[in-house]
Amino acid sequence: LLIQELHEECACYRSCSANNELKWLWDCAKRHLLKSEGRPVKGANEWGERWREEEWKTEQNAKRTFTSATHSRKPTQLLPPTLKMAAPFMEKLAEYLDSPEPAVRLILSVLLGYPFALVYRWLFFHQSTTVIHLFHTFSGLALAIFNFVLAAKVDGKDGHVCSDKLYLSDGLSLDYYDGGKDPTKLSGDQKKSALTSTPSLLEVFGFSYYYGGFLVGPQFTLRSYQKLVSKEMSDVPGMPPNSVLPALKRFCLGLVALAIFTIGGPRYPDSYYLTDEFEAQPFWYRCVYILLWVKINLYKYISCWLITEGVCILSGLGYNDKNENGEHQWDSCANVRVWLFETTPLFTGTINSFNIITNNWVAKHVFKRLRFLGNKLVSQMFTLLFLAIWHGLHSGYLICFSMEFLIVNVEKQTQSLVRDSPLLTAITQSPLYPLLYVVQQTIHWLFMGYSLVPFCLFTYDKWLKVYYSVYFCGHIFFLAALLVLPYLRKVLVPRKRGSLFASICAGLK
């Protein structure tokens, strides 16, 4: 009854979202109860000012809406009635699954790649290249409409689809540029992807909207796509590939990863970092939360990559010739090495097993083209800077990739120290190694999560709050290690006998 009574009072706030309206009603209800009990209402004047401000905003919004009514229709209002019905259905499905609607649309779109791949194998494999390009173009556009036109809500985060398309377009431009250079000046990878002729517009459309990589990757070259449509990407040239079983394996593994994220993701959300409850927790709890959060939330990406890899394998794009044993390989579109990802205690191991194709793309098109700088460390720094700017202009990206630069270089120095020190080498080969492995994994995943916190929270006011709560432990740990490692090398690495005498002799010669 109280809510009904207040609903008319809050009519001016109905133009806002339902959640804000309910919050406003709840706040008004609290004020009403406090007044009825004769208790003072905190900030009464502030409430009145906010109320008048909201009334003024509502009037201004109504005027703008009235004057631009013909330009304010939603995309769904321009669609046929049969397509409009998809929006409320997806809202109900997302509510039933207790998941954001964009996430539900994305995973359904990724799964739709399998029917598209089967249709391609059964109906279009033996068709002309023009027909195949049209099929790939319209199937990708259908996924685009489903995700971006029919969607009732839009996620506020940066668009990874745009990022993937930019990877494809920039890679296409560089491959075309390499095709006009002297082949003797190209690396092995550049020779494989170089384009010696100008592709047609329809070919570029089919390449860009291919259903196996349109939304979440993997990225691939136009040369690979040309081999696909020319029926070369098969263990039986000219015939559909025998790839159903390898595709099914990746699909099932992707479902396992998706189940882990579906169960664990809601327990460890990004939003918890910004709550007072997280700040009230002890230091050790915050660190453990970061460790578990990153481990579980990375399965969100792994699940999508594994499922889309299965789509690519099913259509033939994942074919990668034979290995040394003469066995057919289907890892051309592999974006994650699951076993290495799960078992490596090294940061470089995780980097080499996660988002593989993007890392290879950056190495080929950015890092190797910076050879003219004459310094690998500088080339690495500029490559990571490129990745940070590529993802967006948020400060969180810069912090994340600067931490990667610091951690990777500290880890390389540590590995070199362990190799050169007889004492440390003996410890790694002793029965104590299982305990050392557990310590390594703890440090590895704790600071992997520490580095990815700003990547996921974007803005400095958010990630800085989390870093303050854990006392910048990641920066302190690795900066201290960077300063201490040279002194440890002097203590733990024995000097070679005769090195001084050898240097004197070399100088005399």
Short mmCIF file of C-alpha atoms in Angstrom, two decimals:
data_model
loop_
_atom_site.label_atom_id
_atom_site.label_comp_id
_atom_site.label_asym_id
_atom_site.label_seq_id
_atom_site.Cartn_x
_atom_site.Cartn_y
_atom_site.Cartn_z
CA LEU A 1 0.00 0.00 0.00
CA LEU A 2 2.85 2.33 0.80
CA ILE A 3 4.48 1.68 -2.58
CA GLN A 4 1.17 2.32 -4.36
CA GLU A 5 0.73 5.54 -2.47
CA LEU A 6 4.22 6.70 -3.36
CA HIS A 7 4.10 5.57 -6.97
CA GLU A 8 2.05 8.61 -8.00
CA GLU A 9 4.46 10.85 -6.12
CA CYS A 10 7.37 9.40 -8.09
CA ALA A 11 5.73 9.75 -11.51
CA CYS A 12 8.37 12.19 -12.67
CA TYR A 13 11.04 9.52 -12.24
CA ARG A 14 9.37 6.89 -14.45
CA SER A 15 11.36 7.89 -17.50
CA CYS A 16 14.45 6.34 -15.90
CA SER A 17 15.23 2.61 -15.76
CA ALA A 18 13.20 0.24 -13.59
CA ASN A 19 16.06 -0.34 -11.17
CA ASN A 20 16.52 3.39 -10.55
CA GLU A 21 12.78 3.83 -10.11
CA LEU A 22 12.62 1.06 -7.52
CA LYS A 23 15.58 2.57 -5.69
CA TRP A 24 13.86 5.96 -5.68
CA LEU A 25 10.66 4.39 -4.38
CA TRP A 26 12.57 2.62 -1.65
CA ASP A 27 14.31 5.83 -0.57
CA CYS A 28 10.98 7.66 -0.51
CA ALA A 29 9.45 4.86 1.53
CA LYS A 30 12.21 5.20 4.11
CA ARG A 31 11.61 8.95 4.33
CA HIS A 32 7.88 8.37 4.71
CA LEU A 33 8.39 5.87 7.54
CA LEU A 34 10.84 8.14 9.34
CA LYS A 35 8.36 11.02 9.21
CA SER A 36 5.50 8.82 10.43
CA GLU A 37 7.61 7.75 13.41
CA GLY A 38 8.56 11.34 14.22
CA ARG A 39 12.24 10.71 13.48
CA PRO A 40 14.40 13.27 11.66
CA VAL A 41 14.94 12.73 7.94
CA LYS A 42 18.61 13.00 7.04
CA GLY A 43 19.32 15.43 4.21
CA ALA A 44 15.72 16.64 3.75
CA ASN A 45 16.77 19.78 1.89
CA GLU A 46 19.09 17.72 -0.30
CA TRP A 47 16.15 15.41 -1.14
CA GLY A 48 14.05 18.39 -2.20
CA GLU A 49 16.81 19.77 -4.40
CA ARG A 50 17.39 16.38 -6.02
CA TRP A 51 13.66 15.98 -6.61
CA ARG A 52 13.37 19.38 -8.36
CA GLU A 53 16.48 18.63 -10.39
CA GLU A 54 15.02 15.31 -11.56
CA GLU A 55 11.73 17.06 -12.49
CA TRP A 56 13.64 19.62 -14.56
CA LYS A 57 15.69 16.88 -16.29
CA THR A 58 12.52 14.95 -17.08
CA GLU A 59 10.89 18.01 -18.65
CA GLN A 60 13.98 18.73 -20.76
CA ASN A 61 14.17 15.10 -21.89
CA ALA A 62 10.48 15.17 -22.81
CA LYS A 63 11.00 18.28 -24.95
CA ARG A 64 13.97 16.73 -26.76
CA THR A 65 12.03 13.52 -27.30
CA PHE A 66 9.05 15.40 -28.74
CA THR A 67 11.14 17.49 -31.14
CA SER A 68 13.17 14.49 -32.40
CA ALA A 69 10.54 11.75 -32.27
CA THR A 70 11.12 10.73 -35.86
CA HIS A 71 14.82 10.14 -35.16
CA SER A 72 14.55 8.31 -31.84
CA ARG A 73 13.09 4.99 -32.87
CA LYS A 74 14.95 1.88 -31.74
CA PRO A 75 16.43 -0.42 -34.38
CA THR A 76 13.98 -3.14 -33.37
CA GLN A 77 11.05 -0.90 -34.40
CA LEU A 78 12.29 -1.00 -37.98
CA LEU A 79 12.25 -4.80 -38.15
CA PRO A 80 9.46 -7.21 -39.20
CA PRO A 81 7.17 -8.44 -36.40
CA THR A 82 8.66 -11.93 -36.49
CA LEU A 83 12.10 -10.54 -35.68
CA LYS A 84 10.76 -8.18 -33.01
CA MET A 85 9.53 -11.22 -31.10
CA ALA A 86 13.12 -12.37 -30.57
CA ALA A 87 13.92 -9.47 -28.22
CA PRO A 88 11.40 -10.28 -25.44
CA PHE A 89 12.19 -13.99 -25.80
CA MET A 90 15.88 -13.33 -25.22
CA GLU A 91 15.07 -11.11 -22.23
CA LYS A 92 13.07 -13.93 -20.65
CA LEU A 93 15.78 -16.49 -21.45
CA ALA A 94 18.47 -14.26 -19.91
CA GLU A 95 16.32 -13.75 -16.83
CA TYR A 96 15.75 -17.50 -16.55
CA LEU A 97 19.49 -18.22 -16.83
CA ASP A 98 20.29 -15.32 -14.47
CA SER A 99 22.81 -13.97 -16.97
CA PRO A 100 23.19 -10.68 -18.88
CA GLU A 101 21.30 -10.71 -22.16
CA PRO A 102 24.36 -9.74 -24.29
CA ALA A 103 26.27 -12.71 -22.84
CA VAL A 104 23.41 -15.10 -23.65
CA ARG A 105 23.19 -13.76 -27.20
CA LEU A 106 26.95 -14.13 -27.62
CA ILE A 107 27.13 -17.75 -26.49
CA LEU A 108 24.12 -18.67 -28.63
CA SER A 109 25.77 -17.02 -31.63
CA VAL A 110 28.98 -18.95 -31.02
CA LEU A 111 27.00 -22.20 -30.83
CA LEU A 112 25.16 -21.33 -34.06
CA GLY A 113 28.49 -21.67 -35.82
CA TYR A 114 28.09 -25.47 -35.74
CA PRO A 115 24.83 -25.53 -37.74
CA PHE A 116 26.37 -23.04 -40.17
CA ALA A 117 29.45 -25.26 -40.57
CA LEU A 118 27.29 -28.33 -41.19
CA VAL A 119 25.22 -26.47 -43.79
CA TYR A 120 28.46 -25.40 -45.47
CA ARG A 121 29.73 -28.99 -45.57
CA TRP A 122 26.45 -30.45 -46.84
CA LEU A 123 25.20 -27.80 -49.25
CA PHE A 124 27.91 -25.30 -50.16
CA PHE A 125 31.24 -27.14 -50.06
CA HIS A 126 31.14 -28.04 -53.76
CA GLN A 127 29.63 -24.72 -54.86
CA SER A 128 31.53 -21.92 -56.57
CA THR A 129 33.65 -19.53 -54.56
CA THR A 130 31.12 -16.74 -55.19
CA VAL A 131 28.32 -18.75 -53.59
CA ILE A 132 30.54 -19.65 -50.63
CA HIS A 133 31.49 -15.99 -50.09
CA LEU A 134 27.80 -15.04 -50.12
CA PHE A 135 26.94 -17.76 -47.62
CA HIS A 136 29.69 -16.67 -45.21
CA THR A 137 28.72 -13.00 -45.62
CA PHE A 138 25.01 -13.45 -44.94
CA SER A 139 25.51 -15.92 -42.09
CA GLY A 140 27.84 -13.44 -40.37
CA LEU A 141 25.42 -10.56 -40.97
CA ALA A 142 22.65 -12.66 -39.41
CA LEU A 143 24.78 -13.03 -36.27
CA ALA A 144 25.44 -9.27 -36.32
CA ILE A 145 21.69 -8.51 -36.48
CA PHE A 146 21.00 -10.97 -33.68
CA ASN A 147 23.62 -9.42 -31.39
CA PHE A 148 23.52 -5.71 -32.21
CA VAL A 149 20.15 -4.87 -33.77
CA LEU A 150 17.76 -7.13 -31.87
CA ALA A 151 19.53 -6.63 -28.55
CA ALA A 152 17.36 -4.75 -26.06
CA LYS A 153 20.34 -3.65 -24.00
CA VAL A 154 23.88 -2.71 -24.92
CA ASP A 155 26.85 -3.57 -22.74
CA GLY A 156 28.85 -0.56 -21.69
CA LYS A 157 32.23 -2.21 -22.15
CA ASP A 158 34.51 -1.85 -25.13
CA GLY A 159 33.54 -3.91 -28.19
CA HIS A 160 35.75 -6.94 -28.71
CA VAL A 161 34.00 -7.57 -32.02
CA CYS A 162 35.32 -4.23 -33.33
CA SER A 163 38.76 -5.19 -32.05
CA ASP A 164 38.64 -8.52 -33.89
CA LYS A 165 37.55 -6.83 -37.11
CA LEU A 166 40.38 -4.32 -36.80
CA TYR A 167 42.83 -7.17 -36.34
CA LEU A 168 41.52 -8.73 -39.56
CA SER A 169 41.54 -5.48 -41.53
CA ASP A 170 44.99 -4.38 -40.36
CA GLY A 171 46.38 -7.86 -40.93
CA LEU A 172 44.86 -7.85 -44.42
CA SER A 173 46.48 -4.49 -45.19
CA LEU A 174 49.90 -5.61 -43.98
CA ASP A 175 49.66 -8.91 -45.85
CA TYR A 176 48.83 -7.01 -49.02
CA TYR A 177 51.77 -4.69 -48.36
CA ASP A 178 54.08 -7.69 -47.90
CA GLY A 179 52.86 -9.13 -51.19
CA GLY A 180 54.46 -6.22 -53.05
CA LYS A 181 57.87 -6.61 -51.40
CA ASP A 182 60.83 -8.70 -52.43
CA PRO A 183 60.17 -12.27 -51.14
CA THR A 184 63.79 -12.57 -50.00
CA LYS A 185 63.19 -9.79 -47.47
CA LEU A 186 60.18 -11.51 -45.87
CA SER A 187 60.18 -13.89 -42.92
CA GLY A 188 58.68 -17.38 -43.18
CA ASP A 189 55.39 -16.29 -41.59
CA GLN A 190 55.14 -13.25 -43.83
CA LYS A 191 55.69 -15.35 -46.96
CA LYS A 192 52.82 -17.67 -45.97
CA SER A 193 50.31 -14.83 -45.54
CA ALA A 194 51.53 -12.35 -48.20
CA LEU A 195 48.93 -11.44 -50.87
CA THR A 196 50.32 -11.15 -54.38
CA SER A 197 47.00 -10.01 -55.92
CA THR A 198 44.15 -7.70 -54.90
CA PRO A 199 41.20 -9.60 -53.38
CA SER A 200 37.66 -8.87 -54.54
CA LEU A 201 35.20 -6.99 -52.34
CA LEU A 202 32.97 -10.07 -52.02
CA GLU A 203 35.98 -12.12 -50.96
CA VAL A 204 36.80 -9.59 -48.24
CA PHE A 205 33.16 -9.67 -47.05
CA GLY A 206 33.20 -13.46 -46.78
CA PHE A 207 36.54 -13.32 -44.98
CA SER A 208 35.32 -10.66 -42.51
CA TYR A 209 31.92 -12.21 -41.74
CA TYR A 210 32.97 -15.85 -41.59
CA TYR A 211 30.82 -17.29 -38.79
CA GLY A 212 33.71 -19.15 -37.13
CA GLY A 213 35.58 -15.97 -36.21
CA PHE A 214 33.19 -13.06 -36.61
CA LEU A 215 32.36 -12.42 -32.94
CA VAL A 216 35.18 -13.65 -30.68
CA GLY A 217 37.86 -14.79 -33.12
CA PRO A 218 40.07 -16.56 -33.85
CA GLN A 219 41.87 -14.28 -36.26
CA PHE A 220 43.17 -15.83 -39.46
CA THR A 221 44.75 -14.63 -42.68
CA LEU A 222 43.01 -14.09 -45.99
CA ARG A 223 45.34 -16.69 -47.50
CA SER A 224 43.93 -19.29 -45.10
CA TYR A 225 40.40 -18.25 -46.03
CA GLN A 226 41.25 -18.51 -49.73
CA LYS A 227 42.51 -22.05 -49.16
CA LEU A 228 39.27 -22.86 -47.35
CA VAL A 229 36.98 -21.77 -50.18
CA SER A 230 39.25 -23.44 -52.76
CA LYS A 231 38.83 -26.75 -50.85
CA GLU A 232 42.50 -27.06 -49.88
CA MET A 233 41.91 -27.01 -46.09
CA SER A 234 41.08 -30.70 -45.83
CA ASP A 235 42.80 -34.00 -45.12
CA VAL A 236 41.06 -35.21 -48.29
CA PRO A 237 41.68 -32.47 -50.90
CA GLY A 238 38.55 -31.55 -52.81
CA MET A 239 36.25 -33.25 -50.28
CA PRO A 240 34.79 -32.23 -46.90
CA PRO A 241 37.38 -32.86 -44.16
CA ASN A 242 37.14 -35.76 -41.72
CA SER A 243 37.04 -33.30 -38.85
CA VAL A 244 33.80 -34.11 -37.00
CA LEU A 245 35.52 -35.97 -34.14
CA PRO A 246 38.28 -33.34 -33.56
CA ALA A 247 35.61 -30.60 -33.64
CA LEU A 248 33.45 -32.53 -31.15
CA LYS A 249 36.39 -32.84 -28.74
CA ARG A 250 36.97 -29.07 -28.69
CA PHE A 251 33.23 -28.45 -28.38
CA CYS A 252 32.96 -30.71 -25.31
CA LEU A 253 36.05 -29.18 -23.73
CA GLY A 254 34.55 -25.74 -24.36
CA LEU A 255 31.34 -26.78 -22.62
CA VAL A 256 33.35 -27.91 -19.57
CA ALA A 257 35.07 -24.51 -19.42
CA LEU A 258 31.72 -22.78 -19.86
CA ALA A 259 30.23 -24.81 -16.99
CA ILE A 260 33.13 -23.83 -14.71
CA PHE A 261 32.63 -20.16 -15.49
CA THR A 262 28.82 -20.38 -15.21
CA ILE A 263 29.08 -21.90 -11.73
CA GLY A 264 32.05 -19.94 -10.43
CA GLY A 265 31.65 -16.60 -12.23
CA PRO A 266 28.70 -15.32 -10.15
CA ARG A 267 30.60 -16.21 -6.98
CA TYR A 268 33.57 -14.06 -7.98
CA PRO A 269 32.24 -11.02 -9.89
CA ASP A 270 34.29 -7.93 -10.83
CA SER A 271 31.79 -5.71 -9.01
CA TYR A 272 32.74 -7.16 -5.61
CA TYR A 273 36.06 -5.29 -5.76
CA LEU A 274 34.20 -1.97 -5.45
CA THR A 275 32.11 -2.89 -2.41
CA ASP A 276 32.69 -1.90 1.19
CA GLU A 277 32.55 -5.58 2.09
CA PHE A 278 35.70 -6.30 0.05
CA GLU A 279 37.58 -3.47 1.77
CA ALA A 280 36.48 -4.79 5.17
CA GLN A 281 38.00 -8.21 4.50
CA PRO A 282 41.49 -9.04 5.84
CA PHE A 283 44.48 -8.72 3.50
CA TRP A 284 44.90 -12.46 2.99
CA TYR A 285 41.25 -12.81 1.97
CA ARG A 286 41.56 -10.05 -0.65
CA CYS A 287 44.61 -11.76 -2.14
CA VAL A 288 42.90 -15.16 -2.26
CA TYR A 289 39.86 -13.56 -3.88
CA ILE A 290 42.04 -12.04 -6.61
CA LEU A 291 43.67 -15.43 -7.22
CA LEU A 292 40.36 -17.33 -7.51
CA TRP A 293 38.68 -14.52 -9.45
CA VAL A 294 41.21 -14.50 -12.26
CA LYS A 295 41.41 -18.28 -12.52
CA ILE A 296 37.65 -18.69 -12.88
CA ASN A 297 36.92 -15.63 -15.00
CA LEU A 298 39.51 -16.54 -17.63
CA TYR A 299 37.35 -19.58 -18.44
CA LYS A 300 34.89 -17.11 -19.96
CA TYR A 301 37.35 -16.51 -22.78
CA ILE A 302 38.63 -20.08 -22.94
CA SER A 303 35.13 -21.50 -23.36
CA CYS A 304 34.34 -19.22 -26.32
CA TRP A 305 37.69 -19.87 -27.98
CA LEU A 306 37.38 -23.64 -27.65
CA ILE A 307 33.84 -23.66 -29.04
CA THR A 308 34.75 -21.42 -31.99
CA GLU A 309 37.85 -23.52 -32.63
CA GLY A 310 35.53 -26.49 -33.00
CA VAL A 311 33.51 -24.53 -35.56
CA CYS A 312 36.66 -23.76 -37.55
CA ILE A 313 37.76 -27.40 -37.41
CA LEU A 314 34.34 -28.60 -38.56
CA SER A 315 34.36 -26.30 -41.58
CA GLY A 316 38.00 -27.14 -42.40
CA LEU A 317 39.68 -23.84 -41.49
CA GLY A 318 41.43 -25.51 -38.54
CA TYR A 319 43.38 -27.94 -40.74
CA ASN A 320 47.17 -27.60 -40.30
CA ASP A 321 48.72 -30.29 -42.54
CA LYS A 322 50.54 -33.28 -41.02
CA ASN A 323 52.97 -33.48 -38.12
CA GLU A 324 56.29 -35.33 -38.02
CA ASN A 325 54.50 -38.63 -37.43
CA GLY A 326 52.30 -38.20 -40.49
CA GLU A 327 49.17 -37.47 -38.42
CA HIS A 328 46.71 -34.81 -39.55
CA GLN A 329 46.66 -31.73 -37.31
CA TRP A 330 43.63 -29.55 -36.63
CA ASP A 331 45.20 -26.78 -34.54
CA SER A 332 45.49 -24.00 -37.13
CA CYS A 333 42.85 -21.96 -35.24
CA ALA A 334 43.80 -23.01 -31.70
CA ASN A 335 43.70 -19.96 -29.43
CA VAL A 336 44.44 -21.74 -26.15
CA ARG A 337 46.62 -24.70 -25.09
CA VAL A 338 44.55 -26.06 -22.24
CA TRP A 339 47.11 -28.42 -20.68
CA LEU A 340 49.89 -25.80 -20.67
CA PHE A 341 47.47 -23.18 -19.33
CA GLU A 342 46.47 -25.43 -16.43
CA THR A 343 49.90 -26.72 -15.46
CA THR A 344 52.46 -23.97 -16.14
CA PRO A 345 53.78 -22.12 -13.07
CA LEU A 346 55.25 -19.39 -15.28
CA PHE A 347 53.77 -16.11 -16.46
CA THR A 348 55.37 -16.61 -19.88
CA GLY A 349 53.77 -20.06 -19.98
CA THR A 350 50.32 -18.56 -19.48
CA ILE A 351 51.02 -15.91 -22.13
CA ASN A 352 52.12 -18.62 -24.59
CA SER A 353 49.04 -20.73 -23.90
CA PHE A 354 46.34 -18.01 -23.80
CA ASN A 355 45.07 -15.94 -26.75
CA ILE A 356 47.75 -17.58 -28.90
CA ILE A 357 46.61 -16.31 -32.30
CA THR A 358 46.48 -12.68 -31.17
CA ASN A 359 49.96 -13.03 -29.64
CA ASN A 360 51.26 -14.50 -32.91
CA TRP A 361 49.56 -11.71 -34.88
CA VAL A 362 51.22 -9.03 -32.75
CA ALA A 363 54.60 -10.78 -32.93
CA LYS A 364 54.43 -11.01 -36.73
CA HIS A 365 52.95 -7.61 -37.56
CA VAL A 366 54.33 -5.41 -34.76
CA PHE A 367 57.26 -6.89 -32.82
CA LYS A 368 59.21 -8.23 -35.82
CA ARG A 369 58.67 -5.00 -37.76
CA LEU A 370 60.43 -3.10 -34.98
CA ARG A 371 63.78 -4.75 -35.66
CA PHE A 372 65.13 -1.42 -36.88
CA LEU A 373 65.17 -0.27 -33.24
CA GLY A 374 68.03 -2.72 -32.64
CA ASN A 375 66.87 -3.66 -29.12
CA LYS A 376 64.46 -6.48 -28.20
CA LEU A 377 63.54 -4.90 -24.89
CA VAL A 378 62.53 -1.64 -26.55
CA SER A 379 60.63 -3.54 -29.26
CA GLN A 380 58.78 -5.47 -26.55
CA MET A 381 57.90 -2.26 -24.72
CA PHE A 382 56.47 -0.62 -27.85
CA THR A 383 54.58 -3.81 -28.75
CA LEU A 384 52.88 -3.88 -25.34
CA LEU A 385 52.14 -0.16 -25.64
CA PHE A 386 50.50 -0.88 -29.00
CA LEU A 387 48.36 -3.61 -27.39
CA ALA A 388 47.31 -1.28 -24.57
CA ILE A 389 46.21 1.49 -26.95
CA TRP A 390 44.63 -1.09 -29.26
CA HIS A 391 42.29 -2.32 -26.52
CA GLY A 392 41.17 1.20 -25.69
CA LEU A 393 42.14 4.47 -24.06
CA HIS A 394 41.31 3.40 -20.50
CA SER A 395 44.15 3.72 -18.02
CA GLY A 396 43.56 0.14 -16.87
CA TYR A 397 44.91 -1.25 -20.14
CA LEU A 398 48.16 0.70 -19.79
CA ILE A 399 48.64 -0.53 -16.22
CA CYS A 400 47.91 -4.14 -17.19
CA PHE A 401 50.42 -4.29 -20.04
CA SER A 402 53.06 -2.33 -18.13
CA MET A 403 52.78 -4.95 -15.39
CA GLU A 404 53.22 -7.67 -18.03
CA PHE A 405 56.41 -5.97 -19.22
CA LEU A 406 57.77 -5.82 -15.66
CA ILE A 407 56.77 -9.38 -14.69
CA VAL A 408 58.05 -11.04 -17.87
CA ASN A 409 61.45 -9.41 -17.57
CA VAL A 410 61.77 -10.29 -13.87
CA GLU A 411 60.79 -13.87 -14.66
CA LYS A 412 63.39 -14.15 -17.45
CA GLN A 413 66.12 -12.90 -15.11
CA THR A 414 65.00 -15.37 -12.44
CA GLN A 415 65.07 -18.30 -14.88
CA SER A 416 68.55 -17.30 -16.00
CA LEU A 417 69.68 -17.15 -12.35
CA VAL A 418 68.27 -20.61 -11.61
CA ARG A 419 70.02 -22.11 -14.67
CA ASP A 420 73.39 -20.57 -13.80
CA SER A 421 73.31 -21.31 -10.06
CA PRO A 422 74.26 -24.88 -9.05
CA LEU A 423 72.48 -24.48 -5.71
CA LEU A 424 69.17 -23.33 -7.20
CA THR A 425 69.37 -25.96 -9.94
CA ALA A 426 69.84 -28.67 -7.31
CA ILE A 427 66.80 -27.41 -5.37
CA THR A 428 64.59 -27.56 -8.48
CA GLN A 429 65.66 -31.18 -9.01
CA SER A 430 65.24 -32.23 -5.38
CA PRO A 431 62.18 -33.74 -3.61
CA LEU A 432 61.35 -30.21 -2.47
CA TYR A 433 60.21 -29.25 -5.98
CA PRO A 434 56.48 -30.18 -5.44
CA LEU A 435 56.38 -27.69 -2.57
CA LEU A 436 58.22 -25.14 -4.70
CA TYR A 437 55.73 -25.77 -7.51
CA VAL A 438 52.79 -24.94 -5.21
CA VAL A 439 54.50 -21.70 -4.14
CA GLN A 440 55.18 -20.83 -7.79
CA GLN A 441 51.58 -21.44 -8.79
CA THR A 442 50.31 -19.30 -5.90
CA ILE A 443 52.58 -16.39 -6.83
CA HIS A 444 51.81 -16.90 -10.51
CA TRP A 445 48.01 -16.71 -10.24
CA LEU A 446 47.96 -14.08 -7.48
CA PHE A 447 49.92 -11.59 -9.56
CA MET A 448 48.27 -12.66 -12.79
CA GLY A 449 45.00 -11.56 -11.17
CA TYR A 450 46.68 -8.45 -9.77
CA SER A 451 47.69 -7.44 -13.29
CA LEU A 452 44.27 -8.15 -14.82
CA VAL A 453 42.27 -6.18 -12.23
CA PRO A 454 42.80 -2.84 -14.04
CA PHE A 455 42.19 -4.56 -17.40
CA CYS A 456 38.68 -5.50 -16.24
CA LEU A 457 37.86 -2.39 -14.18
CA PHE A 458 39.04 0.07 -16.89
CA THR A 459 39.18 3.41 -15.06
CA TYR A 460 41.75 4.57 -12.51
CA ASP A 461 39.22 5.39 -9.79
CA LYS A 462 38.18 1.71 -9.73
CA TRP A 463 41.45 -0.23 -10.11
CA LEU A 464 43.30 2.22 -7.88
CA LYS A 465 40.84 1.46 -5.10
CA VAL A 466 41.65 -2.26 -5.39
CA TYR A 467 45.40 -1.65 -5.52
CA TYR A 468 45.20 0.49 -2.39
CA SER A 469 43.33 -2.32 -0.63
CA VAL A 470 46.17 -4.78 -1.33
CA TYR A 471 48.88 -2.14 -0.71
CA PHE A 472 50.27 -2.30 -4.27
CA CYS A 473 51.82 -5.65 -3.38
CA GLY A 474 52.39 -6.64 -7.03
CA HIS A 475 54.38 -3.52 -7.86
CA ILE A 476 56.39 -3.75 -4.63
CA PHE A 477 57.15 -7.46 -5.12
CA PHE A 478 58.42 -7.24 -8.71
CA LEU A 479 60.20 -3.91 -8.41
CA ALA A 480 62.02 -5.26 -5.34
CA ALA A 481 62.88 -8.44 -7.25
CA LEU A 482 64.22 -6.37 -10.14
CA LEU A 483 66.59 -4.58 -7.76
CA VAL A 484 67.63 -7.68 -5.76
CA LEU A 485 68.25 -10.16 -8.60
CA PRO A 486 71.61 -8.68 -9.71
CA TYR A 487 72.96 -9.04 -6.15
CA LEU A 488 71.64 -12.59 -5.86
CA ARG A 489 73.44 -13.45 -9.09
CA LYS A 490 76.73 -12.25 -7.61
CA VAL A 491 76.18 -14.44 -4.52
CA LEU A 492 74.69 -17.59 -6.05
CA VAL A 493 76.45 -17.83 -9.40
CA PRO A 494 80.11 -18.86 -9.08
CA ARG A 495 82.61 -16.91 -11.12
CA LYS A 496 84.37 -18.89 -13.84
CA ARG A 497 87.98 -19.67 -13.05
CA GLY A 498 90.47 -18.15 -15.33
CA SER A 499 88.03 -15.66 -16.73
CA LEU A 500 90.27 -12.76 -15.74
CA PHE A 501 93.36 -14.45 -17.20
CA ALA A 502 91.48 -15.23 -20.43
CA SER A 503 90.35 -11.61 -20.80
CA ILE A 504 93.96 -10.37 -20.29
CA CYS A 505 95.22 -12.76 -22.96
CA ALA A 506 92.50 -11.67 -25.35
CA GLY A 507 93.45 -8.06 -24.76
CA LEU A 508 97.15 -8.76 -25.47
CA LYS A 509 96.27 -10.52 -28.73
#
